[in-house]
Amino acid sequence: MCGIIGILSNKEVGNSLIDGLSRLEYRGYDSAGIATINQNTINRCRAAGKLQALKDLVEKNPLSGSVGIGHTRWATHGSPTKRNAHPHATDRVAVVHNGIIENYQILKEALISQEVAFQSETDTEVVVHLIEQELQLGKSIEIAVVESIAKLEGAFALAIIFKDNPDILIGTRRGSPLVLGIKEDELFLGSDAWSLAPWTQKICYLEEGDTVIMCRGSNFTYKIYDANNQLVNRDIKQLNLATGAASKGGYSHFMLKEIFEQPQTLSDTLLSLVDEHNKTIRNELPIDFTNKNLRIRLIACGSSYYACLMAKYWFEKTARILCEVDLASEFRYRDPVLNSDDTCLFVSQSGETTDTLAALNLAKNMGCLTVAIVNVPESSMARSAHQHILTMAGPEIGVASTKAFTSQLMVLNVLSLYAASARKIIDNHTIAEHITELLHIPNFISQVLQNISEFDQLGQRLSQARDALFIGRGTNYPVALEGALKLKEISYIHAEAYAAGELKHGPIALVDSATPLIAIAPNDSWFEKTASNIQEVATRGAPVFVLTDNQEFNVKSCEFRSIYLPKAGTVANCFIYTCAVQCIAYYTALHKGTDVDQPRNLAKSVTVE
Ligand code: AGP
């Protein structure tokens, strides 16, 4: 989603702004722009499409100035054109924005009635005009900003520069993330710390409602006001983030590289939670599962939600704990019944997803223990939750989640084991056996990846399809859901996943010779039932592709192919078959020629609801 950079410096900032934006590209965007102040004018350059288009323009017409703001826009209000690209500006003020101004229509109508002319279709543009009006009334820059943002409803992070005062850069946030980067002779704003990392690792995470006024005088200073306009001190963190540009390391796409990293990331995640020699769980997990009335609520969006669906099987079967799973976007608005015995787990790769973060704050305000399972240590969720557990996947650049998803599964599985142990449902011997199975998973994933050409062939075949169906039972059902989502996201093929037992209740009407079925069918306790469902679909003329470890399995159909995967236990299968569906989606997209790492319309970090 939208990314923000702001720089106040003694040096030219034009190229640095673009450099900062390049580190926000992973978030997903469809236009970009920068603005600087020079010789008492606001200079802007904006372009639709990729950052390269903006770079090309700036190369031809460099923007001079030592204060500036930059933006990558993920279109919400108004199409992804140059006109709608940020920064938005009047003669005196320029603004970049991440979030949505929900009451923009009312504000816009009021401004239009006062003869204000709008240049774009965006919600953001109201912000510049509001500030401009306050400045015209002779108010100071600080008051003009504070009074303008008081009129805004919705979520925003804003960076603002002023024609008449090139020594000031202002940042403010409500709902959307914004960090302040500090150096002796430069100050920065960024949507995340990673975007600022090559410049400074001295970071201050602005809190909800904070406004930072950054000034250049004989030295560089800043003041932070909280939501009540009180001057506050915020902690400054010294981070230790990698600064090198993310590299594909010889792979054709980040997604493929990240798929191949899974043996390592799964091992790293597992070993952060268990002792591989004693086969015990490290006793540092932040949840007291001994409370008999405890209920677990798992809340997330997208793939992270599917990780939660998988975890429900584990918590209920292994630990016998009632566990409910919710989409964050539904949970936050449906007035959920929560009580102080509820432990709410929020699962998020980015730790920034707006709906999940809002759901977390809701549960926290209702007195529940909140635990974030996140891949980004300093993310908003990690900082907002009472406790957090890290998935050790490392930075994930591909928009389609792969290694972060499987690391989430690993954390959730160990947590369910820990819960079962705390409730004395399983003994140490069973825990050791379970951990042994988990320790084998990286090796199984490597075996799957050794035969990747099979997925290439299947991907070639699927790339001709317009629709596809995925089925699975038990824990294979969330794998099917994840497979369908991955395929949709990167190949744009319409795919749906069903619990195999549900087919007859409607979806079987979709079956025809043009709609391939992909069945997740390891030879487990659900296999016989799934096999019957596959047979029913084959009989009705669908091409059938089965992921299985059962070499005997065969059905008569117009087209039938099995991909054999390693024989493993039910828990390891969740990881093995997930890796398989990731590879299928990857090769299908590759053969279709779609943008694997930055698929259309999608964002890595979904910071609007
Ligand atoms: C996964 O491939 C997707 N890009 C998406 O569904 C993602 O899982 C979802 O937006 C949630 O993101 P989060 O894990 O960062 O909260």
Short mmCIF file of N, CA and C in Angstrom, two decimals, residues 155 173 175 208 299 301 327-333 336 338 346 351-366 370 380-381 384 606 608-609:
data_model
loop_
_atom_site.label_atom_id
_atom_site.label_comp_id
_atom_site.label_asym_id
_atom_site.label_seq_id
_atom_site.Cartn_x
_atom_site.Cartn_y
_atom_site.Cartn_z
N ALA A 155 -8.07 7.02 8.53
CA ALA A 155 -6.70 6.64 8.89
C ALA A 155 -5.74 7.44 8.03
N ARG A 173 0.43 11.02 12.34
CA ARG A 173 -0.19 9.72 12.04
C ARG A 173 -1.38 9.42 12.94
N GLY A 175 -3.67 5.82 12.83
CA GLY A 175 -4.04 4.57 12.15
C GLY A 175 -2.95 4.02 11.26
N GLU A 208 0.12 6.45 18.01
CA GLU A 208 -1.19 6.84 17.49
C GLU A 208 -1.50 8.30 17.86
N ILE A 299 -7.17 -14.40 14.99
CA ILE A 299 -7.73 -13.34 14.15
C ILE A 299 -6.67 -12.86 13.14
N CYS A 301 -6.02 -11.82 8.51
CA CYS A 301 -6.55 -11.60 7.16
C CYS A 301 -5.77 -12.46 6.16
N LEU A 327 -11.97 -13.55 10.64
CA LEU A 327 -11.37 -12.56 9.75
C LEU A 327 -11.35 -11.24 10.50
N ALA A 328 -10.22 -10.58 10.52
CA ALA A 328 -10.10 -9.35 11.31
C ALA A 328 -11.12 -8.30 10.88
N SER A 329 -11.36 -8.23 9.55
CA SER A 329 -12.27 -7.19 9.04
C SER A 329 -13.70 -7.41 9.50
N GLU A 330 -14.07 -8.65 9.82
CA GLU A 330 -15.40 -8.95 10.34
C GLU A 330 -15.42 -8.80 11.86
N PHE A 331 -14.41 -9.36 12.47
CA PHE A 331 -14.32 -9.36 13.94
C PHE A 331 -14.46 -7.95 14.50
N ARG A 332 -13.74 -7.01 13.89
CA ARG A 332 -13.67 -5.68 14.49
C ARG A 332 -15.00 -4.93 14.45
N TYR A 333 -15.89 -5.33 13.55
CA TYR A 333 -17.14 -4.58 13.43
C TYR A 333 -18.37 -5.36 13.91
N PRO A 336 -17.94 -8.46 18.93
CA PRO A 336 -17.73 -9.85 19.36
C PRO A 336 -17.88 -10.02 20.87
N LEU A 338 -16.42 -11.18 24.02
CA LEU A 338 -15.07 -11.47 24.51
C LEU A 338 -15.10 -11.39 26.02
N PHE A 346 -3.17 -12.69 17.19
CA PHE A 346 -3.28 -11.93 15.95
C PHE A 346 -2.10 -12.33 15.08
N GLY A 351 2.59 -7.32 10.31
CA GLY A 351 2.34 -6.68 11.61
C GLY A 351 1.72 -5.30 11.46
N GLU A 352 1.29 -4.96 10.24
CA GLU A 352 0.75 -3.61 9.99
C GLU A 352 -0.67 -3.64 9.44
N THR A 353 -1.19 -4.81 9.13
CA THR A 353 -2.50 -4.88 8.46
C THR A 353 -3.55 -4.14 9.29
N THR A 354 -4.16 -3.15 8.67
CA THR A 354 -5.05 -2.24 9.41
C THR A 354 -6.15 -2.97 10.16
N ASP A 355 -6.82 -3.90 9.48
CA ASP A 355 -7.94 -4.58 10.14
C ASP A 355 -7.47 -5.41 11.32
N THR A 356 -6.35 -6.09 11.15
CA THR A 356 -5.87 -6.95 12.23
C THR A 356 -5.42 -6.10 13.42
N LEU A 357 -4.79 -4.98 13.10
CA LEU A 357 -4.33 -4.07 14.16
C LEU A 357 -5.53 -3.49 14.92
N ALA A 358 -6.56 -3.12 14.19
CA ALA A 358 -7.75 -2.57 14.85
C ALA A 358 -8.41 -3.63 15.71
N ALA A 359 -8.46 -4.87 15.20
CA ALA A 359 -9.05 -5.97 15.98
C ALA A 359 -8.24 -6.21 17.26
N LEU A 360 -6.94 -6.08 17.14
CA LEU A 360 -6.05 -6.26 18.30
C LEU A 360 -6.37 -5.20 19.37
N ASN A 361 -6.47 -3.97 18.92
CA ASN A 361 -6.74 -2.89 19.89
C ASN A 361 -8.11 -3.05 20.54
N LEU A 362 -9.06 -3.55 19.75
CA LEU A 362 -10.40 -3.79 20.30
C LEU A 362 -10.33 -4.84 21.41
N ALA A 363 -9.65 -5.95 21.11
CA ALA A 363 -9.56 -7.04 22.11
C ALA A 363 -8.81 -6.58 23.35
N LYS A 364 -7.79 -5.77 23.12
CA LYS A 364 -7.00 -5.26 24.25
C LYS A 364 -7.89 -4.38 25.14
N ASN A 365 -8.66 -3.51 24.50
CA ASN A 365 -9.54 -2.63 25.27
C ASN A 365 -10.61 -3.40 26.01
N MET A 366 -10.94 -4.61 25.52
CA MET A 366 -11.97 -5.41 26.19
C MET A 366 -11.36 -6.34 27.25
N THR A 370 -3.63 -10.14 24.58
CA THR A 370 -3.40 -10.09 23.14
C THR A 370 -1.97 -10.52 22.84
N SER A 380 3.76 -2.47 14.14
CA SER A 380 2.74 -1.88 15.02
C SER A 380 2.11 -2.95 15.92
N MET A 381 1.86 -4.15 15.34
CA MET A 381 1.22 -5.18 16.17
C MET A 381 2.15 -5.67 17.26
N SER A 384 1.96 -3.10 19.85
CA SER A 384 0.66 -2.86 20.50
C SER A 384 0.20 -4.02 21.38
N VAL A 606 -1.15 -4.19 3.94
CA VAL A 606 -2.47 -3.64 3.64
C VAL A 606 -2.86 -2.66 4.75
N VAL A 608 -4.83 0.03 4.55
CA VAL A 608 -6.16 0.62 4.57
C VAL A 608 -7.17 -0.52 4.70
N GLU A 609 -8.35 -0.20 5.24
CA GLU A 609 -9.30 -1.30 5.43
C GLU A 609 -10.19 -1.50 4.21
#
